[in-house]
Amino acid sequence: MTDREHAERVLVERGLSPELEAHCRGVAAQAESLARRWGAAPDDAAVAGLLHDLCRERTRQEVLELARKHSLKVDPIEKEYAVQLLHARVAAEEAAAEGFSPQIAEAIRRHTLGGSGMSVLDECLFVADATEPGRTWQGVEAVRRQALKSLDAAALTLVRRDVERLRSRGREPHPTMMALLEEKRGTQV
Ligand SMILES: [Fe+2]
Ligand SMILES: [Fe+2]
């Protein structure tokens, strides 16, 4: 069985809603195409896309329980927004437990908050999550185009957008997200 077949099997077994499953397939396609453009492994990108939101529909209790099961250290912001933030880290652990590679697990782990020192694969998934074909937010088309010219620039646009959205709601962004913003800002002219 290939990694892709394995990921397909896991995705179906977990019984996601049709909407979320369609999102995962869209992210897989978009991540794969970005990986071809930017030199990451296309199969790994597709697999990470298929599996990245495996735990997105779990309840807060379930996500926290999975974090405990995988012995994850959970910080206060992650605890408060467990479903929104921690679903990435627990899905990464679940993927690793299924035998997928550390690179795939890492891309899944970083898909919500990013962080500094992301690999090309990590960035492909991060950007694909927000720009897959099913996404229709205002400006998405421009970021899709930007991602073909510079993956870093697209990641910077997206993280800026996330930070602004959080601050407009009176929330302070997670330090891991800020680390990505600072790093990418430093590389742009
Ligand atoms: Fe997610
Ligand atoms: Fe997602």
Coordinates of N, CA and C and ligand atoms in Angstrom, one line a residue:
M1 N 0.8 -1.2 0.0 CA 0.0 0.0 0.0 C 0.9 1.3 0.0
T2 N 0.6 2.2 -0.9 CA 1.4 3.4 -0.9 C 0.9 4.3 0.3
D3 N 1.7 5.3 0.5 CA 1.3 6.3 1.6 C 0.0 7.0 1.3
R4 N -0.2 7.2 0.0 CA -1.4 7.9 -0.4 C -2.7 7.0 -0.2
E5 N -2.5 5.7 -0.5 CA -3.6 4.8 -0.3 C -3.9 4.6 1.2
H6 N -2.8 4.6 1.9 CA -2.9 4.5 3.4 C -3.7 5.8 3.9
A7 N -3.3 7.0 3.4 CA -3.9 8.2 3.9 C -5.4 8.2 3.5
E8 N -5.7 7.8 2.3 CA -7.1 7.7 1.9 C -7.9 6.8 2.8
R9 N -7.3 5.7 3.2 CA -8.0 4.7 4.1 C -8.2 5.4 5.4
V10 N -7.2 6.0 6.0 CA -7.3 6.7 7.3 C -8.4 7.7 7.2
L11 N -8.4 8.5 6.2 CA -9.3 9.6 6.0 C -10.8 9.1 6.0
V12 N -11.0 8.0 5.3 CA -12.3 7.5 5.2 C -12.7 6.8 6.5
E13 N -11.8 6.1 7.1 CA -12.1 5.5 8.4 C -12.5 6.4 9.5
R14 N -11.9 7.6 9.5 CA -12.2 8.6 10.6 C -13.5 9.2 10.4
G15 N -14.2 9.1 9.3 CA -15.5 9.5 9.1 C -15.7 11.0 9.3
L16 N -15.0 11.8 8.6 CA -15.1 13.3 8.6 C -16.4 13.7 7.9
S17 N -16.9 14.9 8.2 CA -18.1 15.3 7.5 C -17.7 15.5 6.0
P18 N -18.7 15.4 5.1 CA -18.4 15.6 3.7 C -17.7 16.9 3.4
E19 N -18.1 18.0 4.1 CA -17.5 19.3 3.9 C -16.0 19.3 4.2
L20 N -15.7 18.7 5.4 CA -14.3 18.6 5.8 C -13.5 17.7 4.9
E21 N -14.1 16.6 4.5 CA -13.3 15.7 3.6 C -13.0 16.4 2.3
A22 N -14.0 17.2 1.8 CA -13.8 17.9 0.5 C -12.6 18.9 0.7
H23 N -12.6 19.6 1.9 CA -11.6 20.5 2.2 C -10.2 19.8 2.2
C24 N -10.1 18.7 2.9 CA -8.9 17.9 2.9 C -8.4 17.5 1.5
R25 N -9.3 17.1 0.7 CA -8.9 16.7 -0.7 C -8.5 18.0 -1.5
G26 N -9.1 19.1 -1.2 CA -8.7 20.3 -1.9 C -7.3 20.7 -1.4
V27 N -7.1 20.6 -0.1 CA -5.7 21.0 0.4 C -4.7 20.0 -0.2
A28 N -5.0 18.8 -0.2 CA -4.1 17.8 -0.8 C -3.7 18.2 -2.2
A29 N -4.7 18.5 -3.0 CA -4.4 18.8 -4.4 C -3.6 20.1 -4.5
Q30 N -3.9 21.1 -3.7 CA -3.2 22.4 -3.8 C -1.8 22.2 -3.2
A31 N -1.7 21.5 -2.1 CA -0.3 21.3 -1.5 C 0.6 20.5 -2.5
E32 N 0.0 19.5 -3.2 CA 0.8 18.8 -4.2 C 1.2 19.7 -5.3
S33 N 0.4 20.5 -5.8 CA 0.8 21.4 -6.9 C 1.8 22.4 -6.4
L34 N 1.7 22.9 -5.2 CA 2.7 23.8 -4.7 C 4.1 23.1 -4.5
A35 N 4.0 21.8 -4.1 CA 5.2 21.0 -3.8 C 5.9 20.8 -5.2
R36 N 5.2 20.6 -6.2 CA 5.8 20.4 -7.5 C 6.5 21.7 -7.9
R37 N 5.8 22.8 -7.7 CA 6.4 24.2 -8.0 C 7.6 24.5 -7.3
W38 N 7.6 24.1 -6.0 CA 8.7 24.6 -5.1 C 9.7 23.5 -4.6
G39 N 9.5 22.3 -5.1 CA 10.6 21.3 -4.9 C 10.4 20.5 -3.6
A40 N 9.2 20.4 -3.1 CA 9.0 19.5 -2.0 C 8.5 18.2 -2.6
A41 N 8.4 17.1 -1.8 CA 7.9 15.8 -2.3 C 6.4 15.9 -2.5
P42 N 5.9 15.8 -3.8 CA 4.5 15.9 -4.0 C 3.6 14.9 -3.3
D43 N 4.1 13.7 -3.2 CA 3.3 12.7 -2.5 C 3.2 13.0 -1.0
D44 N 4.3 13.5 -0.4 CA 4.2 13.9 1.0 C 3.2 15.0 1.2
A45 N 3.2 16.0 0.3 CA 2.3 17.1 0.4 C 0.9 16.7 0.3
A46 N 0.6 15.8 -0.7 CA -0.8 15.3 -0.8 C -1.2 14.5 0.4
V47 N -0.3 13.7 1.0 CA -0.7 12.9 2.2 C -0.9 13.9 3.4
A48 N -0.1 14.8 3.5 CA -0.2 15.8 4.6 C -1.5 16.5 4.5
G49 N -1.9 16.9 3.2 CA -3.1 17.6 3.0 C -4.3 16.7 3.3
L50 N -4.3 15.5 3.0 CA -5.4 14.6 3.3 C -5.6 14.4 4.8
L51 N -4.5 14.4 5.5 CA -4.6 14.1 6.9 C -4.6 15.3 7.9
H52 N -4.4 16.5 7.4 CA -4.1 17.6 8.3 C -5.2 17.9 9.2
D53 N -6.5 17.7 8.8 CA -7.6 18.1 9.7 C -8.3 16.9 10.2
L54 N -7.6 15.8 10.4 CA -8.2 14.6 10.9 C -8.9 14.8 12.2
C55 N -8.4 15.7 13.0 CA -9.0 15.9 14.4 C -9.8 17.2 14.5
R56 N -10.0 17.8 13.4 CA -10.7 19.2 13.4 C -12.1 19.1 13.9
E57 N -12.8 18.0 13.8 CA -14.2 17.9 14.2 C -14.3 17.2 15.5
R58 N -13.2 17.0 16.2 CA -13.3 16.4 17.6 C -13.7 17.5 18.5
T59 N -14.3 17.1 19.6 CA -14.7 18.1 20.6 C -13.5 18.6 21.4
R60 N -13.6 19.7 22.1 CA -12.5 20.2 22.9 C -12.0 19.1 23.8
Q61 N -12.9 18.4 24.5 CA -12.5 17.4 25.4 C -11.7 16.3 24.7
E62 N -12.2 15.9 23.6 CA -11.5 14.8 22.8 C -10.1 15.3 22.4
V63 N -10.0 16.5 21.9 CA -8.7 17.0 21.5 C -7.8 17.0 22.7
L64 N -8.2 17.5 23.8 CA -7.4 17.6 25.0 C -7.0 16.1 25.5
E65 N -8.0 15.2 25.3 CA -7.7 13.8 25.7 C -6.6 13.2 24.8
L66 N -6.7 13.5 23.5 CA -5.7 13.0 22.6 C -4.4 13.6 22.9
A67 N -4.4 14.9 23.2 CA -3.1 15.5 23.6 C -2.5 14.8 24.8
R68 N -3.3 14.5 25.8 CA -2.8 13.8 26.9 C -2.3 12.4 26.5
K69 N -3.1 11.7 25.7 CA -2.7 10.4 25.2 C -1.3 10.4 24.6
H70 N -1.0 11.5 23.8 CA 0.2 11.5 23.1 C 1.3 12.3 23.9
S71 N 1.0 12.6 25.2 CA 2.0 13.2 26.1 C 2.4 14.6 25.5
L72 N 1.5 15.4 25.0 CA 1.9 16.7 24.5 C 1.8 17.7 25.6
K73 N 2.8 18.6 25.6 CA 2.8 19.7 26.6 C 1.9 20.8 25.9
V74 N 0.8 21.2 26.6 CA -0.1 22.1 26.1 C 0.0 23.4 26.8
D75 N 0.2 24.5 26.0 CA 0.3 25.8 26.7 C -1.1 26.4 26.9
P76 N -1.1 27.5 27.7 CA -2.4 28.1 28.0 C -3.3 28.5 26.8
I77 N -2.6 29.1 25.8 CA -3.4 29.5 24.6 C -4.0 28.3 23.9
E78 N -3.2 27.3 23.8 CA -3.6 26.1 23.1 C -4.8 25.4 23.9
K79 N -4.7 25.5 25.2 CA -5.7 24.9 26.0 C -7.0 25.7 25.9
E80 N -6.9 27.0 25.8 CA -8.1 27.8 25.7 C -8.8 27.6 24.3
Y81 N -8.0 27.5 23.3 CA -8.5 27.3 21.9 C -8.1 25.9 21.4
A82 N -8.4 24.9 22.2 CA -7.9 23.6 21.9 C -8.3 23.1 20.5
V83 N -9.6 23.2 20.2 CA -10.0 22.7 18.9 C -9.3 23.4 17.7
Q84 N -9.4 24.8 17.8 CA -8.8 25.6 16.7 C -7.3 25.4 16.6
L85 N -6.6 25.3 17.7 CA -5.1 25.3 17.6 C -4.5 23.9 17.7
L86 N -5.0 23.1 18.7 CA -4.4 21.9 19.0 C -4.7 20.7 18.1
H87 N -5.8 20.9 17.3 CA -6.2 19.8 16.3 C -5.0 19.5 15.4
A88 N -4.1 20.5 15.2 CA -3.0 20.2 14.3 C -2.0 19.3 14.9
R89 N -1.6 19.6 16.2 CA -0.6 18.8 16.8 C -1.1 17.4 17.1
V90 N -2.4 17.3 17.5 CA -2.8 15.9 17.8 C -3.0 15.1 16.5
A91 N -3.4 15.8 15.4 CA -3.4 15.0 14.1 C -2.0 14.6 13.7
A92 N -1.0 15.4 13.9 CA 0.4 15.0 13.6 C 0.8 13.8 14.4
E93 N 0.4 13.7 15.6 CA 0.7 12.5 16.5 C -0.1 11.3 15.9
E94 N -1.3 11.5 15.5 CA -2.1 10.4 15.0 C -1.5 9.9 13.7
A95 N -1.0 10.8 12.9 CA -0.4 10.4 11.6 C 0.9 9.7 11.9
A96 N 1.7 10.2 12.8 CA 2.9 9.5 13.2 C 2.6 8.1 13.7
A97 N 1.6 8.0 14.5 CA 1.2 6.7 15.1 C 0.8 5.7 14.0
E98 N 0.3 6.3 12.9 CA -0.2 5.4 11.7 C 1.0 5.0 10.9
G99 N 2.2 5.6 11.2 CA 3.4 5.2 10.5 C 3.9 6.1 9.4
F100 N 3.2 7.3 9.3 CA 3.6 8.3 8.3 C 4.9 8.9 8.7
S101 N 5.7 9.5 7.8 CA 7.0 10.0 8.1 C 7.0 11.2 9.0
P102 N 8.1 11.4 9.7 CA 8.3 12.6 10.5 C 8.1 13.9 9.7
Q103 N 8.4 13.9 8.5 CA 8.3 15.2 7.6 C 6.8 15.4 7.4
I104 N 6.0 14.4 7.2 CA 4.6 14.6 7.0 C 3.9 15.0 8.3
A105 N 4.3 14.4 9.4 CA 3.8 14.7 10.7 C 4.1 16.2 11.0
E106 N 5.3 16.6 10.7 CA 5.7 18.0 11.0 C 4.9 19.0 10.3
A107 N 4.7 18.7 9.0 CA 3.9 19.6 8.2 C 2.5 19.7 8.8
I108 N 1.9 18.6 9.2 CA 0.6 18.6 9.8 C 0.6 19.4 11.1
R109 N 1.7 19.2 11.9 CA 1.8 19.8 13.2 C 1.8 21.4 13.1
R110 N 2.4 21.8 12.0 CA 2.6 23.3 11.8 C 1.5 24.0 11.0
H111 N 0.5 23.3 10.7 CA -0.5 23.9 9.7 C -1.3 25.0 10.3
T112 N -1.5 25.1 11.6 CA -2.3 26.2 12.1 C -1.5 27.4 12.6
L113 N -0.3 27.1 13.2 CA 0.4 28.2 13.8 C 1.7 28.5 13.1
G114 N 2.1 27.6 12.2 CA 3.4 27.9 11.4 C 4.6 27.7 12.3
G115 N 5.3 28.8 12.5 CA 6.5 28.8 13.4 C 7.7 29.2 12.5
S116 N 8.9 29.2 13.2 CA 10.1 29.6 12.4 C 10.7 28.4 11.9
G117 N 11.5 28.5 10.8 CA 12.3 27.4 10.3 C 11.4 26.3 9.6
M118 N 10.3 26.8 9.0 CA 9.4 25.8 8.3 C 10.1 25.2 7.1
S119 N 9.9 24.0 6.8 CA 10.5 23.4 5.6 C 9.6 23.8 4.4
V120 N 10.0 23.6 3.2 CA 9.2 23.9 2.0 C 7.9 23.1 2.1
L121 N 8.0 21.8 2.5 CA 6.8 21.0 2.7 C 5.8 21.6 3.7
D122 N 6.3 22.1 4.8 CA 5.5 22.7 5.8 C 4.8 23.9 5.2
E123 N 5.5 24.7 4.5 CA 4.9 25.9 3.9 C 3.9 25.6 2.8
C124 N 4.2 24.5 2.1 CA 3.2 24.2 1.0 C 1.8 23.8 1.7
L125 N 1.9 23.1 2.8 CA 0.6 22.7 3.5 C 0.0 24.0 4.1
F126 N 0.8 24.8 4.8 CA 0.3 26.0 5.4 C -0.4 26.9 4.4
V127 N 0.2 27.1 3.3 CA -0.4 28.0 2.2 C -1.6 27.3 1.6
A128 N -1.5 26.0 1.3 CA -2.6 25.2 0.7 C -3.9 25.2 1.6
D129 N -3.7 25.2 2.9 CA -4.8 25.1 3.8 C -5.8 26.3 3.5
A130 N -5.1 27.5 3.3 CA -5.9 28.7 3.1 C -6.3 29.0 1.7
T131 N -5.7 28.3 0.8 CA -5.9 28.7 -0.7 C -6.4 27.5 -1.5
E132 N -6.8 26.4 -0.9 CA -7.3 25.3 -1.7 C -8.6 25.7 -2.5
P133 N -8.9 25.0 -3.6 CA -10.0 25.5 -4.5 C -11.3 25.8 -3.8
G134 N -11.6 25.2 -2.7 CA -12.9 25.4 -2.0 C -12.9 26.7 -1.2
R135 N -11.8 27.4 -1.0 CA -11.7 28.6 -0.2 C -12.2 29.8 -1.1
T136 N -13.0 30.6 -0.5 CA -13.6 31.7 -1.3 C -13.4 33.1 -0.7
W137 N -12.6 33.2 0.4 CA -12.5 34.5 1.1 C -11.9 35.5 0.1
Q138 N -12.2 36.7 0.5 CA -11.8 37.9 -0.4 C -10.3 38.0 -0.4
G139 N -9.8 38.0 -1.6 CA -8.3 38.1 -1.7 C -7.6 36.7 -1.9
V140 N -8.4 35.6 -1.9 CA -7.7 34.3 -2.0 C -7.1 34.1 -3.3
E141 N -7.7 34.7 -4.4 CA -7.2 34.5 -5.7 C -5.8 35.2 -5.8
A142 N -5.6 36.3 -5.2 CA -4.3 37.0 -5.2 C -3.3 36.2 -4.5
V143 N -3.6 35.6 -3.4 CA -2.6 34.8 -2.7 C -2.3 33.5 -3.4
R144 N -3.3 33.0 -4.1 CA -2.9 31.8 -5.0 C -1.9 32.2 -6.0
R145 N -2.1 33.3 -6.6 CA -1.1 33.8 -7.7 C 0.3 34.1 -7.0
Q146 N 0.2 34.7 -5.8 CA 1.4 35.1 -5.1 C 2.2 33.8 -4.8
A147 N 1.5 32.7 -4.4 CA 2.2 31.5 -4.0 C 2.9 30.8 -5.2
L148 N 2.5 31.2 -6.4 CA 3.3 30.7 -7.6 C 4.6 31.4 -7.8
K149 N 4.6 32.7 -7.3 CA 5.8 33.5 -7.4 C 6.8 33.3 -6.3
S150 N 6.2 33.3 -5.1 CA 7.0 33.2 -3.9 C 6.1 32.6 -2.7
L151 N 6.6 31.4 -2.3 CA 5.9 30.7 -1.3 C 6.0 31.4 0.0
D152 N 7.2 32.0 0.3 CA 7.4 32.8 1.5 C 6.5 34.0 1.6
A153 N 6.4 34.7 0.4 CA 5.5 35.9 0.4 C 4.1 35.5 0.7
A154 N 3.6 34.4 0.1 CA 2.2 33.9 0.3 C 2.0 33.6 1.8
A155 N 3.0 32.9 2.4 CA 2.9 32.5 3.8 C 2.9 33.8 4.7
L156 N 3.7 34.8 4.3 CA 3.7 36.0 5.1 C 2.3 36.7 5.0
T157 N 1.8 36.8 3.8 CA 0.4 37.4 3.6 C -0.6 36.7 4.5
L158 N -0.5 35.4 4.5 CA -1.5 34.6 5.3 C -1.4 34.8 6.8
V159 N -0.1 34.8 7.2 CA 0.1 35.0 8.7 C -0.3 36.4 9.1
R160 N 0.0 37.4 8.3 CA -0.4 38.7 8.6 C -1.9 38.8 8.7
R161 N -2.6 38.2 7.8 CA -4.0 38.2 7.8 C -4.5 37.5 9.1
D162 N -4.0 36.4 9.5 CA -4.4 35.7 10.7 C -4.1 36.6 11.9
V163 N -3.0 37.3 12.0 CA -2.6 38.1 13.1 C -3.6 39.3 13.2
E164 N -3.9 39.9 12.1 CA -4.8 41.0 12.1 C -6.2 40.6 12.5
R165 N -6.6 39.5 12.0 CA -8.0 39.0 12.4 C -8.1 38.7 13.9
L166 N -7.0 38.1 14.4 CA -7.0 37.8 15.9 C -7.1 39.1 16.7
R167 N -6.2 40.1 16.3 CA -6.1 41.3 17.0 C -7.4 42.1 16.9
S168 N -8.1 42.0 15.8 CA -9.4 42.7 15.6 C -10.4 42.2 16.6
R169 N -10.2 40.9 17.0 CA -11.1 40.3 18.0 C -10.6 40.4 19.4
G170 N -9.5 41.2 19.5 CA -9.0 41.4 20.9 C -8.2 40.3 21.4
R171 N -7.7 39.4 20.5 CA -6.9 38.3 20.9 C -5.4 38.5 20.5
E172 N -4.5 38.1 21.4 CA -3.1 38.2 21.1 C -2.7 36.9 20.4
P173 N -2.0 37.0 19.2 CA -1.6 35.8 18.5 C -0.7 34.9 19.3
H174 N -0.7 33.6 19.0 CA 0.2 32.7 19.7 C 1.7 33.0 19.3
P175 N 2.6 32.9 20.2 CA 4.0 33.2 19.9 C 4.6 32.4 18.7
T176 N 4.1 31.2 18.5 CA 4.6 30.4 17.4 C 4.2 31.1 16.1
M177 N 3.0 31.6 16.0 CA 2.5 32.4 14.9 C 3.3 33.6 14.7
M178 N 3.6 34.3 15.8 CA 4.4 35.5 15.7 C 5.8 35.2 15.2
A179 N 6.4 34.1 15.6 CA 7.7 33.7 15.1 C 7.7 33.6 13.6
L180 N 6.7 33.0 13.0 CA 6.6 32.9 11.6 C 6.5 34.3 11.0
L181 N 5.7 35.1 11.5 CA 5.6 36.5 11.0 C 6.9 37.2 11.0
E182 N 7.6 37.1 12.2 CA 8.9 37.8 12.3 C 9.9 37.3 11.3
E183 N 10.0 36.0 11.2 CA 10.9 35.4 10.3 C 10.7 35.8 8.8
K184 N 9.4 35.7 8.4 CA 9.1 36.0 7.0 C 9.3 37.5 6.7
R185 N 8.9 38.3 7.7 CA 9.0 39.7 7.5 C 10.5 40.1 7.3
G186 N 11.3 39.4 8.0 CA 12.8 39.6 7.9 C 13.4 39.3 6.6
T187 N 12.7 38.4 5.8 CA 13.3 37.9 4.6 C 12.7 38.7 3.4
Q188 N 11.7 39.5 3.7 CA 11.0 40.3 2.6 C 11.7 41.7 2.4
V189 N 11.7 42.2 1.2 CA 12.2 43.5 1.0 C 11.0 44.5 0.9
Ligands
FE1 FE -6.7 22.6 10.5
FE2 FE -7.6 22.7 7.0

